[in-house]
Every structure is written in C-alpha cells, then in structure tokens.
C-alpha cells in the first residue's frame, strides 16, 4: 500500500514562468524609461519656451542676414524697432531702414563684415516703418549656416538716448568753456584796468597827503587810503574767483590752499587740508574743472550746515582722483536722499557727471555731525603725460 506525504512537494518553475518574470521586469524598466522620456521631453519643451522668450523679448534686436543683407530671422524686439511684424519683415533688406545719408556706410560695412573675421560694429541713423527716426548700434559677425552658405549674426541696439546725452554733455562742456573764457577776460580787465587805476589813485592820494599841512586833509587822505586798500583787495579776490592766477602759475594745490585760506578768513571757520602730491600733473582744463567743483562744493557745504569746521582731503593716482569734503555742524532736517535731490545737490551731481566722475553725498543720521561729499574722478594720461578727465579727452 502506497504512503502519501501529508504536504505536497513544490513544483519546479518551468521555462514559461522564467519568461513571464523577465517580461514583467522589462515592462517595469520600459515604464521607468518612458517616464524619464516624458520628463526629459517636458524639460526640453520648457527650455525651448524659455529660449524663445529670451530670444523674442531680449533687450536688443537679433537678426540673421544673408550675404546681401536680407533678413532671414529676426526676434520680436528687432521687429518692433523697425515697426513691422517678424513674419512680414523676413526677406526685406536691413538697408531699407537705413537713412539715406548712411546708405554708403552701411554697404561698406556689410562688405567689410563678410570679408573680416570677428565682431564688427557701426553706428547708423535708422528710420522705422512709421517714419520714426532713431540711431542704432549694429554689431555683426560672419557665421556659416551649413552647406557652405554664409550668413551674418547681427544685434541691433537703440543708442538714441545715449547719443543725445553725449551731445548734451558736449554742448554743456562747450558752454562751460565759453563761460571760463569770459571769466578769464573779465578777470584780466579787472586786473589790468580797475586794479591799476586803484593803485594809481592810492599813489596820488598818498602824494597829496604828504604835501598837505592840514590835519583834517591828512585824516581824510588816510581814510581814503584805507578804502582804496579794501577796494584793491576786493578786486584781487574777485579776480582770483573768476580765474585764479596761481592755478596756471603754481598748480592746483596752491590754488586750493589759497581758496581755503581766503574762505576761512572771510567766513571765520577752521578749514583743514590734506592734499596729496601733484604727480602726475593735471592738464590745465582738468585742474580748472576740479577747482570749480571744489568752489561749488565748498559753497554747498557752508550753505547747508552751520559749520565751524571744514575738512578737505584730495589724493591722486595715475588713473583716478579721490576728493572728500566734510563740514561739521548742524545739518538740519535733511537726509542723504533729500540732500542729493536738493537743487544744489543736483547741480553738484551734474558737475560730477560732466567731469565723467561719480559723486556721493552723505548726511549724518543724527542731524548733528558731518555732511560729506565723496567725488571719484577717473583720469587718463594723454600724449603729453598729463592726467585728463573724460570731457577733456572728448
């Protein structure tokens, strides 16, 4: 009689079971790969959208031109600059939007870019489709498109405001030069005419006093001599304010020392100076511009503080001039922002910009301390080895 085991023995897996497990494993891997592909596709689509946004709405116009200057591709910014839709702009020559006076320059530039490696630049007067005139900076580089076809990658930047600001700066500089020439003329006339006339009157009054035996006459002559001395001193001060002769003869440091001492004597304050060496020397136009700025800044400090103490520190390197002017006193209800936006503060800021420099104004928070002016003025050596500011080079 056959004896049965109480528990059936497990069946050995067959080939079909192994195949089923392998297929299930492959299915899981394919699902993971499919999910990864979907994520990658989503990332690529998002990157493409970001690229299109960056390309279309970049702050400059992007163009692709053929060798004849016709537009193959353009972003929305470039199309807006020219006053047309991107799809209708394609196929048009970019030279169509160049003003007549610059057409020859555009053609020469186009040929130069096609025959030269590297980035090339030109500024041109342009006219949009609606007739609006503006100035554009064109930067181009030659590039292959494939199959031996050449093309140009071009960026177009609107520089109208920059050119307008540069023109205004140059006009202001010319106006300043004209005013300086007039000041020099008036100073010379005061010195040569009025100054000499007053000196001659002094000699005449002194001679009359020496010949007179009347005490009353001598007393009157003495009073007249004192008045004439004061008049001569006033003429010298006005002449120096108009155009300090020591600026040409002795340099900027000597002129600033005279200005500081004269101001301290007239106003009655303590004024300390820390003037660095004058090497390398400043060009005459730059020295005069810095002197005028210090004049205006000193007047500003005295007007806006009940100051009894003023300090000035000027140091010069070959590539920059650093000027610090501080007045200690009661500043009043001002903040650094309101002080910068005040009429006098804006004038000083404008003067600093005309020089090509940067001015910072700092007011003590407790309204009882230092009012400080910080000027940083870039300098460049000219062919004569003199330091010049930006406008002097322009």
Short mmCIF file of C-alpha atoms in Angstrom, two decimals:
data_model
loop_
_atom_site.label_atom_id
_atom_site.label_comp_id
_atom_site.label_asym_id
_atom_site.label_seq_id
_atom_site.Cartn_x
_atom_site.Cartn_y
_atom_site.Cartn_z
CA UNK A 1 0.00 0.00 0.00
CA UNK A 2 1.50 3.45 -1.13
CA UNK A 3 2.08 6.01 1.63
CA UNK A 4 1.25 9.66 0.78
CA UNK A 5 3.16 12.61 2.17
CA UNK A 6 0.98 15.00 4.25
CA UNK A 7 2.35 18.07 2.32
CA UNK A 8 2.64 18.19 -1.49
CA UNK A 9 6.12 18.94 -2.79
CA UNK A 10 6.56 22.41 -4.54
CA UNK A 11 6.58 22.31 -8.31
CA UNK A 12 9.81 23.25 -10.04
CA UNK A 13 9.38 26.56 -12.08
CA UNK A 14 9.29 25.96 -15.77
CA UNK A 15 10.62 27.97 -18.72
CA UNK A 16 7.30 29.78 -19.14
CA UNK A 17 7.49 31.08 -15.57
CA UNK A 18 11.01 32.49 -16.11
CA UNK A 19 9.91 34.16 -19.34
CA UNK A 20 6.94 35.75 -17.56
CA UNK A 21 9.17 37.19 -14.83
CA UNK A 22 11.66 38.54 -17.42
CA UNK A 23 8.85 40.19 -19.36
CA UNK A 24 7.48 41.76 -16.18
CA UNK A 25 10.97 43.11 -15.34
CA UNK A 26 11.35 44.54 -18.85
CA UNK A 27 7.90 46.11 -18.60
CA UNK A 28 8.87 47.86 -15.35
CA UNK A 29 12.12 49.13 -16.91
CA UNK A 30 10.26 50.34 -20.02
CA UNK A 31 7.74 52.19 -17.86
CA UNK A 32 10.62 53.88 -15.96
CA UNK A 33 12.30 54.79 -19.25
CA UNK A 34 9.01 56.09 -20.62
CA UNK A 35 8.51 58.27 -17.53
CA UNK A 36 12.07 59.56 -17.86
CA UNK A 37 11.49 60.35 -21.54
CA UNK A 38 8.31 62.25 -20.67
CA UNK A 39 10.18 64.27 -18.04
CA UNK A 40 13.02 64.96 -20.46
CA UNK A 41 10.55 65.96 -23.17
CA UNK A 42 8.83 68.33 -20.72
CA UNK A 43 12.18 69.82 -19.69
CA UNK A 44 13.16 70.29 -23.35
CA UNK A 45 9.83 71.94 -24.13
CA UNK A 46 10.23 74.28 -21.13
CA UNK A 47 13.81 75.07 -22.16
CA UNK A 48 12.64 75.74 -25.73
CA UNK A 49 9.93 78.08 -24.44
CA UNK A 50 12.43 79.90 -22.22
CA UNK A 51 14.82 80.22 -25.15
CA UNK A 52 12.07 81.59 -27.37
CA UNK A 53 11.07 84.09 -24.68
CA UNK A 54 14.69 85.15 -24.18
CA UNK A 55 15.22 85.41 -27.92
CA UNK A 56 11.98 87.21 -28.77
CA UNK A 57 11.93 89.62 -25.83
CA UNK A 58 15.64 90.31 -25.44
CA UNK A 59 16.55 93.98 -24.81
CA UNK A 60 18.29 94.14 -28.23
CA UNK A 61 17.22 93.12 -31.71
CA UNK A 62 18.60 89.81 -33.05
CA UNK A 63 18.86 89.32 -36.80
CA UNK A 64 20.22 86.71 -39.17
CA UNK A 65 21.12 88.24 -42.55
CA UNK A 66 22.20 86.67 -45.82
CA UNK A 67 25.18 87.98 -47.76
CA UNK A 68 23.00 90.59 -49.47
CA UNK A 69 21.80 91.98 -46.15
CA UNK A 70 18.31 90.44 -46.38
CA UNK A 71 16.66 89.38 -43.14
CA UNK A 72 16.37 85.61 -42.68
CA UNK A 73 15.42 85.58 -39.00
CA UNK A 74 14.50 88.31 -36.51
CA UNK A 75 13.24 88.39 -32.93
CA UNK A 76 10.23 90.39 -31.82
CA UNK A 77 12.37 93.15 -30.28
CA UNK A 78 14.18 93.74 -33.58
CA UNK A 79 10.90 93.75 -35.49
CA UNK A 80 9.39 96.25 -33.06
CA UNK A 81 12.43 98.51 -33.51
CA UNK A 82 11.72 98.60 -37.25
CA UNK A 83 7.96 98.91 -36.80
CA UNK A 84 6.94 95.66 -38.51
CA UNK A 85 5.80 92.13 -37.65
CA UNK A 86 8.56 89.47 -37.69
CA UNK A 87 6.85 87.36 -40.38
CA UNK A 88 6.41 90.35 -42.73
CA UNK A 89 9.93 91.61 -42.06
CA UNK A 90 11.64 88.44 -43.31
CA UNK A 91 13.02 88.83 -46.81
CA UNK A 92 13.41 92.60 -46.53
CA UNK A 93 16.87 94.12 -46.69
CA UNK A 94 18.03 95.73 -43.47
CA UNK A 95 19.47 98.56 -45.59
CA UNK A 96 15.89 99.54 -46.41
CA UNK A 97 15.66 101.05 -42.91
CA UNK A 98 18.99 102.94 -43.07
CA UNK A 99 18.72 106.69 -43.61
CA UNK A 100 19.86 107.95 -47.00
CA UNK A 101 22.90 109.72 -45.56
CA UNK A 102 24.25 106.44 -44.13
CA UNK A 103 23.46 104.06 -47.02
CA UNK A 104 27.04 104.14 -48.36
CA UNK A 105 28.44 103.47 -44.88
CA UNK A 106 26.06 100.51 -44.50
CA UNK A 107 27.13 98.97 -47.82
CA UNK A 108 30.81 99.40 -46.98
CA UNK A 109 30.22 97.93 -43.54
CA UNK A 110 28.36 94.92 -44.99
CA UNK A 111 31.23 94.11 -47.36
CA UNK A 112 33.76 94.58 -44.56
CA UNK A 113 31.93 92.16 -42.24
CA UNK A 114 31.67 89.49 -44.96
CA UNK A 115 35.43 89.65 -45.60
CA UNK A 116 36.65 90.02 -41.99
CA UNK A 117 36.71 87.67 -39.02
CA UNK A 118 35.48 88.76 -35.63
CA UNK A 119 32.89 91.18 -34.35
CA UNK A 120 32.44 94.40 -36.31
CA UNK A 121 30.50 97.49 -35.21
CA UNK A 122 28.91 100.54 -36.83
CA UNK A 123 26.50 103.28 -35.69
CA UNK A 124 23.84 104.28 -38.22
CA UNK A 125 20.84 106.59 -38.47
CA UNK A 126 17.72 104.45 -38.98
CA UNK A 127 14.06 105.02 -39.82
CA UNK A 128 11.28 102.68 -38.70
CA UNK A 129 8.32 101.77 -40.92
CA UNK A 130 6.22 104.54 -39.33
CA UNK A 131 8.87 107.18 -40.15
CA UNK A 132 10.29 107.39 -36.62
CA UNK A 133 14.00 108.29 -36.80
CA UNK A 134 16.50 106.86 -34.33
CA UNK A 135 20.13 105.78 -34.02
CA UNK A 136 21.20 102.16 -33.83
CA UNK A 137 24.42 100.36 -32.98
CA UNK A 138 24.91 97.32 -35.21
CA UNK A 139 27.26 94.51 -34.13
CA UNK A 140 27.80 91.74 -36.68
CA UNK A 141 29.83 88.58 -37.01
CA UNK A 142 30.17 86.27 -40.01
CA UNK A 143 28.99 82.68 -39.46
CA UNK A 144 28.35 79.58 -41.63
CA UNK A 145 24.79 78.23 -41.89
CA UNK A 146 25.80 74.86 -43.34
CA UNK A 147 26.37 73.65 -46.87
CA UNK A 148 28.93 76.37 -47.46
CA UNK A 149 26.32 79.12 -47.01
CA UNK A 150 27.50 82.22 -45.18
CA UNK A 151 25.34 84.50 -43.08
CA UNK A 152 25.63 87.30 -40.54
CA UNK A 153 24.56 87.20 -36.91
CA UNK A 154 23.55 90.75 -36.01
CA UNK A 155 22.49 92.57 -32.86
CA UNK A 156 20.79 95.97 -33.09
CA UNK A 157 20.81 98.31 -30.08
CA UNK A 158 18.96 101.61 -29.76
CA UNK A 159 21.57 104.22 -28.77
CA UNK A 160 19.43 107.32 -29.38
CA UNK A 161 19.31 108.33 -25.72
CA UNK A 162 23.00 107.67 -25.25
CA UNK A 163 23.91 109.85 -28.22
CA UNK A 164 21.52 112.55 -27.06
CA UNK A 165 23.05 112.52 -23.58
CA UNK A 166 26.53 112.63 -25.08
CA UNK A 167 25.54 115.57 -27.29
CA UNK A 168 24.07 117.42 -24.30
CA UNK A 169 27.25 116.76 -22.34
CA UNK A 170 29.38 118.13 -25.17
CA UNK A 171 27.16 121.21 -25.51
CA UNK A 172 27.39 121.77 -21.76
CA UNK A 173 31.18 121.42 -21.97
CA UNK A 174 31.36 123.97 -24.79
CA UNK A 175 29.13 126.32 -22.81
CA UNK A 176 31.38 125.87 -19.79
CA UNK A 177 34.45 126.63 -21.90
CA UNK A 178 32.78 129.80 -23.17
CA UNK A 179 31.95 130.90 -19.62
CA UNK A 180 35.50 130.19 -18.49
CA UNK A 181 36.86 132.28 -21.38
CA UNK A 182 34.54 135.13 -20.38
CA UNK A 183 35.63 134.87 -16.76
CA UNK A 184 39.25 134.98 -17.83
CA UNK A 185 38.56 138.10 -19.95
CA UNK A 186 36.74 139.88 -17.11
CA UNK A 187 39.47 138.92 -14.62
CA UNK A 188 42.15 140.30 -16.93
CA UNK A 189 40.20 143.51 -17.46
CA UNK A 190 39.70 143.97 -13.71
CA UNK A 191 43.37 143.37 -13.05
CA UNK A 192 44.73 145.46 -15.90
CA UNK A 193 42.27 148.35 -15.76
CA UNK A 194 40.46 148.67 -12.44
CA UNK A 195 43.32 147.29 -10.35
CA UNK A 196 45.90 149.60 -11.89
CA UNK A 197 43.54 152.56 -11.67
CA UNK A 198 43.01 151.98 -7.95
CA UNK A 199 46.75 151.59 -7.41
CA UNK A 200 47.39 154.88 -9.22
CA UNK A 201 44.73 156.59 -7.08
CA UNK A 202 46.47 155.30 -3.96
CA UNK A 203 49.73 156.84 -5.08
CA UNK A 204 48.01 160.16 -5.86
CA UNK A 205 46.19 160.29 -2.51
CA UNK A 206 49.36 159.38 -0.64
CA UNK A 207 51.26 162.12 -2.50
CA UNK A 208 48.54 164.69 -1.75
CA UNK A 209 48.57 163.72 1.91
CA UNK A 210 52.33 164.15 2.09
CA UNK A 211 52.08 167.68 0.62
CA UNK A 212 49.19 168.83 2.80
CA UNK A 213 49.80 170.51 6.16
CA UNK A 214 46.16 170.30 7.26
CA UNK A 215 45.41 167.58 9.84
CA UNK A 216 41.87 167.32 8.50
CA UNK A 217 43.13 166.77 4.97
CA UNK A 218 45.62 164.17 6.18
CA UNK A 219 42.87 162.36 8.12
CA UNK A 220 40.62 162.30 5.06
CA UNK A 221 43.51 161.04 2.94
CA UNK A 222 44.18 158.27 5.45
CA UNK A 223 40.52 157.21 5.32
CA UNK A 224 40.62 157.25 1.54
CA UNK A 225 43.76 155.13 1.52
CA UNK A 226 42.12 152.54 3.75
CA UNK A 227 39.10 152.45 1.45
CA UNK A 228 41.35 152.13 -1.58
CA UNK A 229 43.28 149.29 0.08
CA UNK A 230 39.98 147.50 0.72
CA UNK A 231 38.91 148.11 -2.89
CA UNK A 232 42.20 146.75 -4.24
CA UNK A 233 41.83 143.69 -2.01
CA UNK A 234 38.27 143.16 -3.23
CA UNK A 235 39.36 143.44 -6.86
CA UNK A 236 42.12 140.90 -6.26
CA UNK A 237 39.66 138.49 -4.60
CA UNK A 238 37.10 138.86 -7.40
CA UNK A 239 39.84 138.41 -9.99
CA UNK A 240 41.06 135.27 -8.25
CA UNK A 241 37.49 133.94 -8.02
CA UNK A 242 36.99 134.50 -11.73
CA UNK A 243 40.28 132.89 -12.69
CA UNK A 244 42.93 132.27 -10.02
CA UNK A 245 46.32 133.21 -11.48
CA UNK A 246 48.14 130.77 -9.17
CA UNK A 247 46.28 127.89 -10.85
CA UNK A 248 48.30 128.50 -14.01
CA UNK A 249 51.48 129.59 -12.25
CA UNK A 250 51.70 127.28 -9.20
CA UNK A 251 49.25 124.43 -9.81
CA UNK A 252 46.01 123.10 -8.35
CA UNK A 253 47.24 122.52 -4.79
CA UNK A 254 48.41 126.11 -4.40
CA UNK A 255 45.11 127.42 -5.80
CA UNK A 256 43.10 125.24 -3.40
CA UNK A 257 45.21 126.36 -0.45
CA UNK A 258 44.53 130.00 -1.36
CA UNK A 259 40.81 129.27 -1.76
CA UNK A 260 40.66 127.52 1.62
CA UNK A 261 42.57 130.22 3.46
CA UNK A 262 40.58 133.06 1.85
CA UNK A 263 37.26 131.35 2.62
CA UNK A 264 38.28 130.59 6.21
CA UNK A 265 39.34 134.22 6.73
CA UNK A 266 36.15 135.70 5.28
CA UNK A 267 33.68 133.29 6.88
CA UNK A 268 35.52 132.65 10.13
CA UNK A 269 35.89 128.86 10.26
CA UNK A 270 38.53 126.22 10.71
CA UNK A 271 39.45 124.67 7.36
CA UNK A 272 41.99 121.85 7.22
CA UNK A 273 43.56 120.48 4.05
CA UNK A 274 45.21 117.18 3.17
CA UNK A 275 46.41 117.48 -0.41
CA UNK A 276 48.38 114.65 -1.94
CA UNK A 277 51.32 115.05 -4.34
CA UNK A 278 50.65 116.63 -7.72
CA UNK A 279 52.40 113.92 -9.70
CA UNK A 280 51.47 113.04 -12.34
CA UNK A 281 50.38 116.63 -13.05
CA UNK A 282 46.88 117.51 -14.17
CA UNK A 283 46.17 119.03 -17.55
CA UNK A 284 45.12 122.72 -17.33
CA UNK A 285 41.49 122.02 -18.32
CA UNK A 286 41.18 119.27 -15.70
CA UNK A 287 42.83 121.35 -12.98
CA UNK A 288 40.42 124.21 -13.67
CA UNK A 289 37.42 121.83 -13.69
CA UNK A 290 38.42 120.33 -10.31
CA UNK A 291 38.98 123.82 -8.87
CA UNK A 292 35.49 124.92 -9.99
CA UNK A 293 33.97 121.79 -8.45
CA UNK A 294 35.71 122.45 -5.13
CA UNK A 295 34.46 126.05 -5.23
CA UNK A 296 30.87 124.90 -5.74
CA UNK A 297 31.16 122.08 -3.18
CA UNK A 298 32.62 124.41 -0.54
CA UNK A 299 29.77 126.86 -1.09
CA UNK A 300 27.29 123.97 -0.82
CA UNK A 301 28.75 122.77 2.48
CA UNK A 302 28.69 126.24 4.00
CA UNK A 303 25.10 126.90 2.85
CA UNK A 304 23.69 123.64 4.19
CA UNK A 305 25.44 123.48 7.57
CA UNK A 306 26.01 125.89 10.41
CA UNK A 307 29.59 124.81 10.09
CA UNK A 308 32.60 125.85 12.11
CA UNK A 309 34.92 123.13 10.83
CA UNK A 310 35.55 122.03 7.22
CA UNK A 311 37.97 119.35 6.10
CA UNK A 312 39.16 118.53 2.57
CA UNK A 313 41.23 115.52 1.51
CA UNK A 314 42.39 115.09 -2.10
CA UNK A 315 44.56 112.21 -3.27
CA UNK A 316 45.60 111.50 -6.84
CA UNK A 317 46.67 108.31 -8.59
CA UNK A 318 47.54 107.96 -12.29
CA UNK A 319 44.04 106.62 -13.06
CA UNK A 320 41.80 108.45 -10.57
CA UNK A 321 41.36 111.45 -8.31
CA UNK A 322 39.63 110.97 -4.95
CA UNK A 323 38.17 114.03 -3.21
CA UNK A 324 36.50 114.07 0.21
CA UNK A 325 34.97 117.28 1.60
CA UNK A 326 33.28 117.34 5.01
CA UNK A 327 31.63 120.06 7.08
CA UNK A 328 30.88 119.61 10.76
CA UNK A 329 27.88 121.46 12.12
CA UNK A 330 24.12 121.39 12.41
CA UNK A 331 22.89 119.88 9.17
CA UNK A 332 19.20 120.44 9.80
CA UNK A 333 16.22 118.27 8.81
CA UNK A 334 17.90 116.64 5.82
CA UNK A 335 18.56 113.06 4.84
CA UNK A 336 21.12 111.81 2.38
CA UNK A 337 18.31 111.27 -0.15
CA UNK A 338 16.72 114.72 0.21
CA UNK A 339 20.13 116.35 0.23
CA UNK A 340 21.07 114.58 -3.00
CA UNK A 341 17.77 115.61 -4.58
CA UNK A 342 18.05 119.26 -3.49
CA UNK A 343 18.70 121.90 -6.14
CA UNK A 344 22.31 122.47 -5.07
CA UNK A 345 22.87 118.73 -4.69
CA UNK A 346 21.64 118.12 -8.21
CA UNK A 347 23.93 120.84 -9.55
CA UNK A 348 26.91 119.15 -7.89
CA UNK A 349 25.81 115.78 -9.27
CA UNK A 350 25.58 117.34 -12.73
CA UNK A 351 29.06 118.84 -12.40
CA UNK A 352 30.44 115.46 -11.38
CA UNK A 353 28.80 113.74 -14.36
CA UNK A 354 30.17 116.37 -16.75
CA UNK A 355 33.62 115.52 -15.42
CA UNK A 356 32.95 111.84 -16.01
CA UNK A 357 33.02 111.18 -12.26
CA UNK A 358 30.66 109.99 -9.55
CA UNK A 359 29.55 111.98 -6.51
CA UNK A 360 28.13 110.59 -3.27
CA UNK A 361 26.53 112.80 -0.59
CA UNK A 362 26.25 111.52 2.97
CA UNK A 363 24.39 113.22 5.82
CA UNK A 364 24.84 112.25 9.47
CA UNK A 365 21.80 110.35 10.75
CA UNK A 366 21.63 112.28 14.00
CA UNK A 367 21.44 115.63 12.08
CA UNK A 368 24.31 116.89 14.16
CA UNK A 369 27.56 115.84 12.58
CA UNK A 370 29.29 115.61 9.26
CA UNK A 371 27.87 116.46 5.85
CA UNK A 372 30.23 114.66 3.47
CA UNK A 373 30.85 114.78 -0.27
CA UNK A 374 32.79 112.00 -1.99
CA UNK A 375 33.98 112.54 -5.57
CA UNK A 376 35.64 109.79 -7.61
CA UNK A 377 37.03 111.10 -10.89
CA UNK A 378 38.64 108.72 -13.44
CA UNK A 379 41.76 110.10 -15.10
CA UNK A 380 43.65 109.11 -18.24
CA UNK A 381 47.18 110.01 -19.25
CA UNK A 382 47.35 111.95 -22.51
CA UNK A 383 50.20 112.06 -25.03
CA UNK A 384 51.93 114.79 -23.01
CA UNK A 385 51.93 112.66 -19.84
CA UNK A 386 49.26 114.84 -18.16
CA UNK A 387 46.18 113.49 -16.40
CA UNK A 388 42.90 114.44 -18.06
CA UNK A 389 39.29 113.77 -17.15
CA UNK A 390 36.82 112.26 -19.60
CA UNK A 391 35.43 115.51 -21.04
CA UNK A 392 38.93 116.86 -21.63
CA UNK A 393 39.59 113.81 -23.79
CA UNK A 394 36.29 114.06 -25.70
#
